[in-house]
C-alpha cells in the first residue's frame, strides 16, 4: 500500500495545528534544552491551557495539546515570557536543528549550532520538514533521526558534511562547515524546484556532485538509554507522553538545572541526583519502551480507535517492537515494527514486519481479538 501523504508541515508555536482535542502547539527549545525555570513554566502552561501532558517528539521538540483557540494568545504570552519563542515565525519554521544531546558549551556541536542558527535567514526556500543534524561527538549518534544535512565526524575525527541518503560526505572545518551547509541547501533547492521532497528522496534521481561524496562518517555510536549518564540521568515516559504535574515535581525534587531532549522520546535531567524517579521510565528494559502508540481517539480526529490502553496491555505480553496506530498515517512510528496494529473503521488491521500503511495480513480485529491472539502473533514472528 502507498504511504498516506504527510501534511507537509509540522506545527510550531506560531503555527499551531488543529486536532480532535483542540490546538497542538510545538515548542523548539534551542540546543534541545530547557532550563529548569523553562521546564517548570512549560509544565504549568500545559496544566493551565492544555490537557496536562507534554509530548516528546522525534525531532527533540515538545508539544502541548488540547488548547482552546480562545486561550492561544494568553499561551503565547506565557511562552514568550519563558523565552521559548523565536523572534519571528519564519525563523521558527526554519530552525529544525537536531543536536547530539551530550553536547557541552565548549564543543563543536554547540559552536556549530550557534553559527548555523545565526545563518538561518540565508537559507533558500526549503520544504518545511527539511532539517539539519549537528552531530559532532566522537562519532555520529543521530544517524537514524530525521535530518537532511548532517555535520558529523569521519574516522579520523575530522568534521564532515553529509547529505542524508549519501554514504559519503564532504570534509569541512569548524570555519567552513556552515557556509558549506548553505551551499548544499542551495544545491537542493535548485534541483527540487519547489517540490516538497526530502534530501534522500532527491538523491534517488539527482546524484550529488562528487565533491560532496569523498569521506565516510565514523561508525554510528549507541544512542542514549534510560539510566545514569555522565551529564545527568536519562528518563523516558510511556509513548513519549509526560504528565506535566509529575514533570514539575520531578524537576523540583531532582534539583535539575536543565532538561535535554532527544529524538528517541527520552530526556536527560541535568542532575547529580540518582532517583528514584517515580512515574518515569528509568531503566532500558522497561516494557513500554518497545511499544509506540499515537494519541488515537478521541484526541486525533483521524482515529477511529483508542490506542494507548491496548498498547499498555500488549507491552506486558512481549519484548517485540509493537506499534499501535490510530490510522494508516503512522505518526508515532513512521517505519517498520515487528507488529503493527492499525485502526480502521473502529477495528484493527494487523501488519507483521511492516509499516502502518502496508498491506495487512488480518483485518477487522476487535481489541479483545487482538489480546486473545497476542501470543499467537508473537510466536509466529
Ligand atoms: S497516526 Fe494517529 S495521530 Fe497520526 S493522524 Fe493517524 S490517528 Fe492521528
Tab-separated table of C-alpha atoms and ligand atoms in Angstrom:
chain	number	residue	atom	x	y	z
A	1	UNK	CA	0.000	0.000	0.000
A	2	UNK	CA	1.076	3.572	-0.521
A	3	UNK	CA	2.155	5.667	2.402
A	4	UNK	CA	-0.510	8.351	3.091
A	5	UNK	CA	0.632	11.847	2.131
A	6	UNK	CA	2.125	13.736	5.054
A	7	UNK	CA	0.700	17.120	5.884
A	8	UNK	CA	3.983	18.578	4.617
A	9	UNK	CA	4.477	20.755	7.653
A	10	UNK	CA	4.990	20.438	11.383
A	11	UNK	CA	3.185	22.563	13.943
A	12	UNK	CA	5.088	25.259	15.771
A	13	UNK	CA	4.198	27.793	18.411
A	14	UNK	CA	3.416	30.439	15.801
A	15	UNK	CA	1.693	27.892	13.590
A	16	UNK	CA	-0.442	25.603	15.767
A	17	UNK	CA	-2.195	22.575	14.283
A	18	UNK	CA	-5.870	21.766	14.780
A	19	UNK	CA	-6.616	18.318	16.162
A	20	UNK	CA	-9.579	16.431	17.607
A	21	UNK	CA	-8.930	17.803	21.088
A	22	UNK	CA	-8.032	21.403	20.231
A	23	UNK	CA	-4.825	23.084	19.109
A	24	UNK	CA	-1.399	21.430	19.156
A	25	UNK	CA	1.463	23.830	19.859
A	26	UNK	CA	5.023	22.637	19.352
A	27	UNK	CA	7.982	24.250	21.129
A	28	UNK	CA	11.503	24.031	19.723
A	29	UNK	CA	13.937	24.718	22.572
A	30	UNK	CA	17.371	25.996	21.498
A	31	UNK	CA	20.006	23.235	21.711
A	32	UNK	CA	17.064	20.934	22.575
A	33	UNK	CA	17.420	22.106	26.156
A	34	UNK	CA	15.112	23.709	28.693
A	35	UNK	CA	16.439	25.463	31.767
A	36	UNK	CA	14.788	24.311	34.996
A	37	UNK	CA	12.779	27.529	35.015
A	38	UNK	CA	11.534	26.904	31.453
A	39	UNK	CA	10.681	23.275	32.252
A	40	UNK	CA	8.642	24.326	35.274
A	41	UNK	CA	6.950	27.105	33.314
A	42	UNK	CA	6.049	24.783	30.449
A	43	UNK	CA	4.612	22.216	32.869
A	44	UNK	CA	2.399	24.878	34.373
A	45	UNK	CA	1.339	26.188	30.963
A	46	UNK	CA	0.359	22.654	29.900
A	47	UNK	CA	-1.761	22.200	33.011
A	48	UNK	CA	-3.361	25.621	32.673
A	49	UNK	CA	-4.067	25.784	28.937
A	50	UNK	CA	-3.609	22.246	27.606
A	51	UNK	CA	-4.622	18.723	28.572
A	52	UNK	CA	-1.941	18.447	31.263
A	53	UNK	CA	0.526	16.425	29.236
A	54	UNK	CA	3.709	17.261	27.302
A	55	UNK	CA	4.662	15.152	24.277
A	56	UNK	CA	8.277	14.382	23.365
A	57	UNK	CA	8.661	14.413	19.581
A	58	UNK	CA	11.069	12.589	17.293
A	59	UNK	CA	12.744	15.920	16.480
A	60	UNK	CA	13.707	16.662	20.079
A	61	UNK	CA	10.838	19.115	20.447
A	62	UNK	CA	7.968	19.284	22.901
A	63	UNK	CA	4.301	19.761	22.239
A	64	UNK	CA	1.282	20.592	24.288
A	65	UNK	CA	-2.199	19.848	23.042
A	66	UNK	CA	-5.866	20.305	23.864
A	67	UNK	CA	-5.604	24.119	23.759
A	68	UNK	CA	-8.736	26.181	23.161
A	69	UNK	CA	-8.440	28.750	20.405
A	70	UNK	CA	-9.592	31.378	22.887
A	71	UNK	CA	-6.576	30.596	25.118
A	72	UNK	CA	-3.980	30.704	22.357
A	73	UNK	CA	-2.941	34.369	22.748
A	74	UNK	CA	-2.548	34.021	26.519
A	75	UNK	CA	-0.468	30.878	25.985
A	76	UNK	CA	1.834	32.696	23.554
A	77	UNK	CA	2.348	35.478	26.086
A	78	UNK	CA	3.462	32.876	28.638
A	79	UNK	CA	5.799	31.174	26.151
A	80	UNK	CA	7.368	34.497	25.266
A	81	UNK	CA	7.973	35.274	28.940
A	82	UNK	CA	9.705	31.884	29.224
A	83	UNK	CA	11.902	32.755	26.208
A	84	UNK	CA	10.535	29.781	24.312
A	85	UNK	CA	9.552	31.714	21.175
A	86	UNK	CA	11.715	32.617	18.215
A	87	UNK	CA	11.897	36.233	17.181
A	88	UNK	CA	9.760	35.577	14.096
A	89	UNK	CA	7.585	32.772	12.670
A	90	UNK	CA	9.914	32.374	9.657
A	91	UNK	CA	12.881	31.649	11.932
A	92	UNK	CA	10.868	29.140	13.964
A	93	UNK	CA	9.831	27.369	10.766
A	94	UNK	CA	13.457	27.038	9.598
A	95	UNK	CA	15.027	26.133	12.939
A	96	UNK	CA	14.815	22.371	12.501
A	97	UNK	CA	18.190	21.586	14.064
A	98	UNK	CA	18.840	18.323	15.874
A	99	UNK	CA	21.850	18.293	18.197
A	100	UNK	CA	23.695	15.368	19.738
A	101	UNK	CA	22.222	15.503	23.261
A	102	UNK	CA	25.573	15.104	25.035
A	103	UNK	CA	26.914	18.455	23.774
A	104	UNK	CA	28.803	20.798	26.070
A	105	UNK	CA	29.216	24.550	25.738
A	106	UNK	CA	32.895	24.009	24.885
A	107	UNK	CA	32.364	21.620	21.975
A	108	UNK	CA	31.806	21.930	18.233
A	109	UNK	CA	28.187	20.777	18.341
A	110	UNK	CA	27.425	23.852	20.433
A	111	UNK	CA	29.567	26.240	18.364
A	112	UNK	CA	28.271	24.992	15.001
A	113	UNK	CA	24.638	25.013	16.145
A	114	UNK	CA	25.081	28.610	17.282
A	115	UNK	CA	26.641	29.580	13.957
A	116	UNK	CA	24.008	27.729	11.912
A	117	UNK	CA	21.166	29.330	13.881
A	118	UNK	CA	22.595	32.766	13.036
A	119	UNK	CA	22.608	31.890	9.335
A	120	UNK	CA	19.053	30.527	9.045
A	121	UNK	CA	17.976	33.687	7.259
A	122	UNK	CA	20.496	32.963	4.478
A	123	UNK	CA	18.939	29.606	3.585
A	124	UNK	CA	16.938	29.288	0.376
A	125	UNK	CA	13.248	28.381	0.484
A	126	UNK	CA	13.126	24.760	1.683
A	127	UNK	CA	10.332	22.260	2.446
A	128	UNK	CA	9.057	22.858	5.979
A	129	UNK	CA	10.163	19.412	7.160
A	130	UNK	CA	13.743	19.994	5.927
A	131	UNK	CA	16.176	19.746	8.834
A	132	UNK	CA	19.780	19.646	9.999
A	133	UNK	CA	21.691	17.428	12.428
A	134	UNK	CA	24.734	18.770	14.248
A	135	UNK	CA	26.194	15.504	15.445
A	136	UNK	CA	29.864	16.097	16.178
A	137	UNK	CA	30.584	13.944	19.212
A	138	UNK	CA	33.397	11.443	18.648
A	139	UNK	CA	31.044	9.551	16.284
A	140	UNK	CA	27.528	10.218	14.969
A	141	UNK	CA	24.542	9.144	17.070
A	142	UNK	CA	21.677	10.866	15.197
A	143	UNK	CA	22.082	8.783	12.030
A	144	UNK	CA	18.572	7.310	12.199
A	145	UNK	CA	16.915	10.573	13.234
A	146	UNK	CA	15.196	12.822	10.700
A	147	UNK	CA	17.573	15.326	9.050
A	148	UNK	CA	18.544	16.303	5.506
A	149	UNK	CA	22.012	17.782	6.043
A	150	UNK	CA	24.296	16.328	8.696
A	151	UNK	CA	27.520	17.622	10.239
A	152	UNK	CA	29.376	14.597	11.588
A	153	UNK	CA	32.916	13.280	12.076
A	154	UNK	CA	34.906	10.856	9.981
A	155	UNK	CA	37.042	8.023	11.320
A	156	UNK	CA	39.993	10.377	11.910
A	157	UNK	CA	37.826	12.736	13.973
A	158	UNK	CA	37.698	15.445	11.270
A	159	UNK	CA	34.420	17.233	10.502
A	160	UNK	CA	32.304	16.076	7.601
A	161	UNK	CA	29.195	17.433	5.910
A	162	UNK	CA	26.915	14.682	4.602
A	163	UNK	CA	23.676	14.829	2.642
A	164	UNK	CA	21.121	12.426	4.120
A	165	UNK	CA	20.881	9.385	1.888
A	166	UNK	CA	24.523	9.659	0.749
A	167	UNK	CA	27.065	7.191	2.125
A	168	UNK	CA	29.929	9.686	1.872
A	169	UNK	CA	30.309	13.326	2.830
A	170	UNK	CA	32.493	16.369	2.187
A	171	UNK	CA	35.338	17.293	4.559
A	172	UNK	CA	34.811	20.674	6.265
A	173	UNK	CA	36.340	22.598	9.164
A	174	UNK	CA	34.744	24.484	12.016
A	175	UNK	CA	35.200	27.642	9.927
A	176	UNK	CA	33.764	26.310	6.646
A	177	UNK	CA	31.008	23.979	7.895
A	178	UNK	CA	28.110	26.433	7.976
A	179	UNK	CA	28.828	28.088	4.635
A	180	UNK	CA	29.081	24.590	3.144
A	181	UNK	CA	25.690	23.748	4.679
A	182	UNK	CA	24.289	26.786	2.871
A	183	UNK	CA	25.879	25.645	-0.408
A	184	UNK	CA	24.329	22.196	-0.098
A	185	UNK	CA	20.940	23.674	0.811
A	186	UNK	CA	21.111	25.846	-2.333
A	187	UNK	CA	22.035	22.794	-4.455
A	188	UNK	CA	18.993	21.013	-3.008
A	189	UNK	CA	16.669	23.966	-3.654
A	190	UNK	CA	17.877	24.360	-7.250
A	191	UNK	CA	17.287	20.698	-8.009
A	192	UNK	CA	13.937	20.220	-6.274
A	193	UNK	CA	12.487	23.318	-7.938
A	194	UNK	CA	9.929	23.859	-5.193
A	195	UNK	CA	8.798	20.211	-4.878
A	196	UNK	CA	8.200	19.068	-1.296
A	197	UNK	CA	10.938	16.420	-1.220
A	198	UNK	CA	13.476	15.384	1.384
A	199	UNK	CA	17.196	15.123	0.601
A	200	UNK	CA	17.282	11.307	0.470
A	201	UNK	CA	14.365	11.296	-1.986
A	202	UNK	CA	16.084	13.818	-4.236
A	203	UNK	CA	19.315	11.815	-4.319
A	204	UNK	CA	17.485	8.855	-5.856
A	205	UNK	CA	17.026	10.875	-9.061
A	206	UNK	CA	19.742	13.549	-8.788
A	207	UNK	CA	23.166	12.155	-7.785
A	208	UNK	CA	25.300	14.543	-5.769
A	209	UNK	CA	28.375	16.061	-7.460
A	210	UNK	CA	31.466	14.070	-6.455
A	211	UNK	CA	32.871	16.914	-4.364
A	212	UNK	CA	30.118	16.127	-1.812
A	213	UNK	CA	30.953	12.421	-1.714
A	214	UNK	CA	34.524	11.980	-0.511
A	215	UNK	CA	34.707	10.567	3.018
A	216	UNK	CA	32.733	8.078	5.102
A	217	UNK	CA	31.451	9.070	8.544
A	218	UNK	CA	32.675	7.226	11.614
A	219	UNK	CA	30.547	4.264	12.644
A	220	UNK	CA	27.381	5.303	14.470
A	221	UNK	CA	27.663	5.155	18.253
A	222	UNK	CA	24.934	3.915	20.577
A	223	UNK	CA	22.018	6.202	21.302
A	224	UNK	CA	21.093	7.076	24.874
A	225	UNK	CA	19.079	4.675	27.008
A	226	UNK	CA	17.277	5.284	30.297
A	227	UNK	CA	19.642	5.320	33.279
A	228	UNK	CA	22.597	7.262	34.652
A	229	UNK	CA	24.696	9.333	32.218
A	230	UNK	CA	27.843	11.412	32.795
A	231	UNK	CA	25.771	14.577	32.255
A	232	UNK	CA	22.807	13.541	34.404
A	233	UNK	CA	20.091	10.922	34.230
A	234	UNK	CA	18.174	9.767	31.160
A	235	UNK	CA	14.462	9.114	31.606
A	236	UNK	CA	11.530	8.221	29.403
A	237	UNK	CA	7.767	8.414	29.518
A	238	UNK	CA	5.448	5.796	28.066
A	239	UNK	CA	4.671	6.644	24.425
A	240	UNK	CA	6.634	9.880	24.840
A	241	UNK	CA	3.796	11.470	26.799
A	242	UNK	CA	4.872	13.202	30.008
A	243	UNK	CA	2.396	14.008	32.744
A	244	UNK	CA	3.022	17.730	33.273
A	245	UNK	CA	2.300	17.622	37.010
A	246	UNK	CA	4.704	14.718	37.536
A	247	UNK	CA	7.306	16.549	35.418
A	248	UNK	CA	7.018	19.641	37.613
A	249	UNK	CA	7.542	17.524	40.721
A	250	UNK	CA	10.476	15.745	39.066
A	251	UNK	CA	12.271	18.993	38.236
A	252	UNK	CA	11.793	20.386	41.742
A	253	UNK	CA	12.750	17.187	43.599
A	254	UNK	CA	15.767	16.318	41.440
A	255	UNK	CA	17.350	19.750	41.756
A	256	UNK	CA	17.915	19.574	37.981
A	257	UNK	CA	19.421	22.667	36.405
A	258	UNK	CA	18.028	21.784	32.995
A	259	UNK	CA	16.444	19.141	30.775
A	260	UNK	CA	17.875	17.942	27.465
A	261	UNK	CA	15.611	16.454	24.828
A	262	UNK	CA	16.463	13.621	22.462
A	263	UNK	CA	14.878	12.300	19.240
A	264	UNK	CA	14.301	8.931	20.938
A	265	UNK	CA	11.444	10.193	23.123
A	266	UNK	CA	13.803	10.250	26.091
A	267	UNK	CA	15.026	13.254	28.046
A	268	UNK	CA	18.038	13.849	30.230
A	269	UNK	CA	17.800	15.555	33.597
A	270	UNK	CA	20.902	17.628	34.286
A	271	UNK	CA	21.281	16.483	37.851
A	272	UNK	CA	23.686	14.703	40.153
A	273	UNK	CA	20.815	13.004	41.989
A	274	UNK	CA	20.112	9.355	41.231
A	275	UNK	CA	16.402	8.928	41.854
A	276	UNK	CA	14.151	7.120	42.427
A	277	UNK	CA	12.127	8.720	39.635
A	278	UNK	CA	8.522	7.746	40.242
A	279	UNK	CA	6.295	7.630	37.187
A	280	UNK	CA	9.090	7.721	34.585
A	281	UNK	CA	10.927	5.038	32.656
A	282	UNK	CA	14.330	4.773	34.302
A	283	UNK	CA	15.830	1.526	33.001
A	284	UNK	CA	16.434	0.212	29.482
A	285	UNK	CA	14.379	-2.973	29.943
A	286	UNK	CA	11.083	-1.130	30.575
A	287	UNK	CA	8.351	-2.915	28.614
A	288	UNK	CA	6.702	0.229	27.238
A	289	UNK	CA	9.954	1.342	25.557
A	290	UNK	CA	9.292	-1.185	22.772
A	291	UNK	CA	5.743	-0.009	22.197
A	292	UNK	CA	4.797	3.060	20.173
A	293	UNK	CA	1.282	4.451	20.122
A	294	UNK	CA	-0.083	7.715	18.776
A	295	UNK	CA	-2.753	9.558	20.808
A	296	UNK	CA	-5.549	7.835	18.829
A	297	UNK	CA	-9.213	8.597	19.518
A	298	UNK	CA	-10.607	10.875	20.729
A	299	UNK	CA	-7.547	13.172	20.729
A	300	UNK	CA	-6.909	12.858	16.998
A	301	UNK	CA	-9.782	13.404	14.617
A	302	UNK	CA	-8.328	10.902	12.122
A	303	UNK	CA	-8.532	7.994	14.580
A	304	UNK	CA	-11.456	5.596	14.964
A	305	UNK	CA	-9.851	3.550	17.771
A	306	UNK	CA	-8.312	4.185	21.150
A	307	UNK	CA	-4.661	3.200	21.135
A	308	UNK	CA	-2.882	3.579	24.421
A	309	UNK	CA	-4.792	1.199	26.708
A	310	UNK	CA	-4.207	-1.550	24.160
A	311	UNK	CA	-0.553	-0.528	23.887
A	312	UNK	CA	-0.129	-0.868	27.665
A	313	UNK	CA	-1.831	-4.248	27.619
A	314	UNK	CA	0.348	-5.548	24.771
A	315	UNK	CA	3.556	-4.260	26.371
A	316	UNK	CA	3.000	-6.831	29.143
A	317	UNK	CA	2.978	-9.678	26.597
A	318	UNK	CA	6.157	-9.117	24.613
A	319	UNK	CA	9.540	-7.544	24.140
A	320	UNK	CA	8.895	-7.324	20.364
A	321	UNK	CA	8.571	-3.898	18.758
A	322	UNK	CA	4.871	-3.033	18.642
A	323	UNK	CA	3.170	-0.041	17.056
A	324	UNK	CA	-0.480	0.857	17.632
A	325	UNK	CA	-1.560	3.481	15.131
A	326	UNK	CA	-4.910	5.248	15.169
A	327	UNK	CA	-4.885	5.292	11.354
A	328	UNK	CA	-2.585	4.304	8.499
A	329	UNK	CA	-0.564	7.516	8.690
A	330	UNK	CA	1.661	6.092	11.428
A	331	UNK	CA	2.647	9.338	13.178
A	332	UNK	CA	4.123	7.602	16.242
A	333	UNK	CA	6.443	5.338	14.239
A	334	UNK	CA	6.792	6.133	10.520
A	335	UNK	CA	8.832	2.994	9.920
A	336	UNK	CA	8.616	-0.784	10.390
A	337	UNK	CA	7.724	-2.554	13.620
A	338	UNK	CA	7.537	-6.287	14.183
A	339	UNK	CA	3.843	-5.937	14.949
A	340	UNK	CA	1.740	-3.007	13.775
A	341	UNK	CA	-1.946	-2.641	14.572
A	342	UNK	CA	-3.724	-0.005	12.543
A	343	UNK	CA	-7.122	1.450	13.362
A	344	UNK	CA	-9.704	1.393	10.593
A	345	UNK	CA	-13.464	1.868	10.994
A	346	UNK	CA	-13.305	1.131	14.705
A	347	UNK	CA	-11.330	-2.145	14.359
A	348	UNK	CA	-7.667	-3.055	13.873
A	349	UNK	CA	-5.697	-4.331	10.895
A	350	UNK	CA	-2.592	-6.386	11.666
A	351	UNK	CA	0.691	-5.892	9.776
A	352	UNK	CA	3.737	-8.005	10.614
A	353	UNK	CA	7.252	-6.674	9.975
A	354	UNK	CA	5.902	-3.628	8.199
A	355	UNK	CA	4.610	-0.090	8.407
A	356	UNK	CA	1.140	1.172	9.261
A	357	UNK	CA	0.416	1.826	5.594
A	358	UNK	CA	1.447	-1.668	4.420
A	359	UNK	CA	-0.942	-4.405	3.315
A	360	UNK	CA	-2.395	-6.064	6.456
A	361	UNK	CA	-2.432	-9.836	6.814
A	362	UNK	CA	-5.508	-9.773	9.072
A	363	UNK	CA	-8.304	-7.231	9.325
A	364	UNK	CA	-11.340	-6.254	11.384
A	365	UNK	CA	-9.861	-7.332	14.718
A	366	UNK	CA	-11.514	-6.004	17.880
A	367	UNK	CA	-9.378	-5.056	20.887
A	368	UNK	CA	-10.455	-8.330	22.518
A	369	UNK	CA	-9.461	-10.272	19.381
A	370	UNK	CA	-6.022	-8.645	19.447
A	371	UNK	CA	-5.437	-9.553	23.085
A	372	UNK	CA	-6.722	-13.096	22.532
A	373	UNK	CA	-4.355	-13.786	19.656
A	374	UNK	CA	-1.436	-11.750	21.045
A	375	UNK	CA	0.688	-14.764	21.989
A	376	UNK	CA	-0.051	-16.479	18.676
A	377	UNK	CA	1.039	-13.312	16.825
A	378	UNK	CA	4.333	-13.037	18.722
A	379	UNK	CA	5.248	-16.674	18.332
A	380	UNK	CA	4.559	-16.597	14.605
A	381	UNK	CA	7.148	-13.871	14.057
B	1	LIG	S1	-1.447	8.138	13.128
B	1	LIG	FE1	-2.560	8.624	14.982
B	1	LIG	S2	-2.015	10.759	15.459
B	1	LIG	FE2	-1.422	10.379	13.303
B	1	LIG	S3	-3.191	11.054	12.111
B	1	LIG	FE3	-3.454	8.864	12.452
B	1	LIG	S4	-4.688	8.710	14.325
B	1	LIG	FE4	-3.896	10.803	14.215
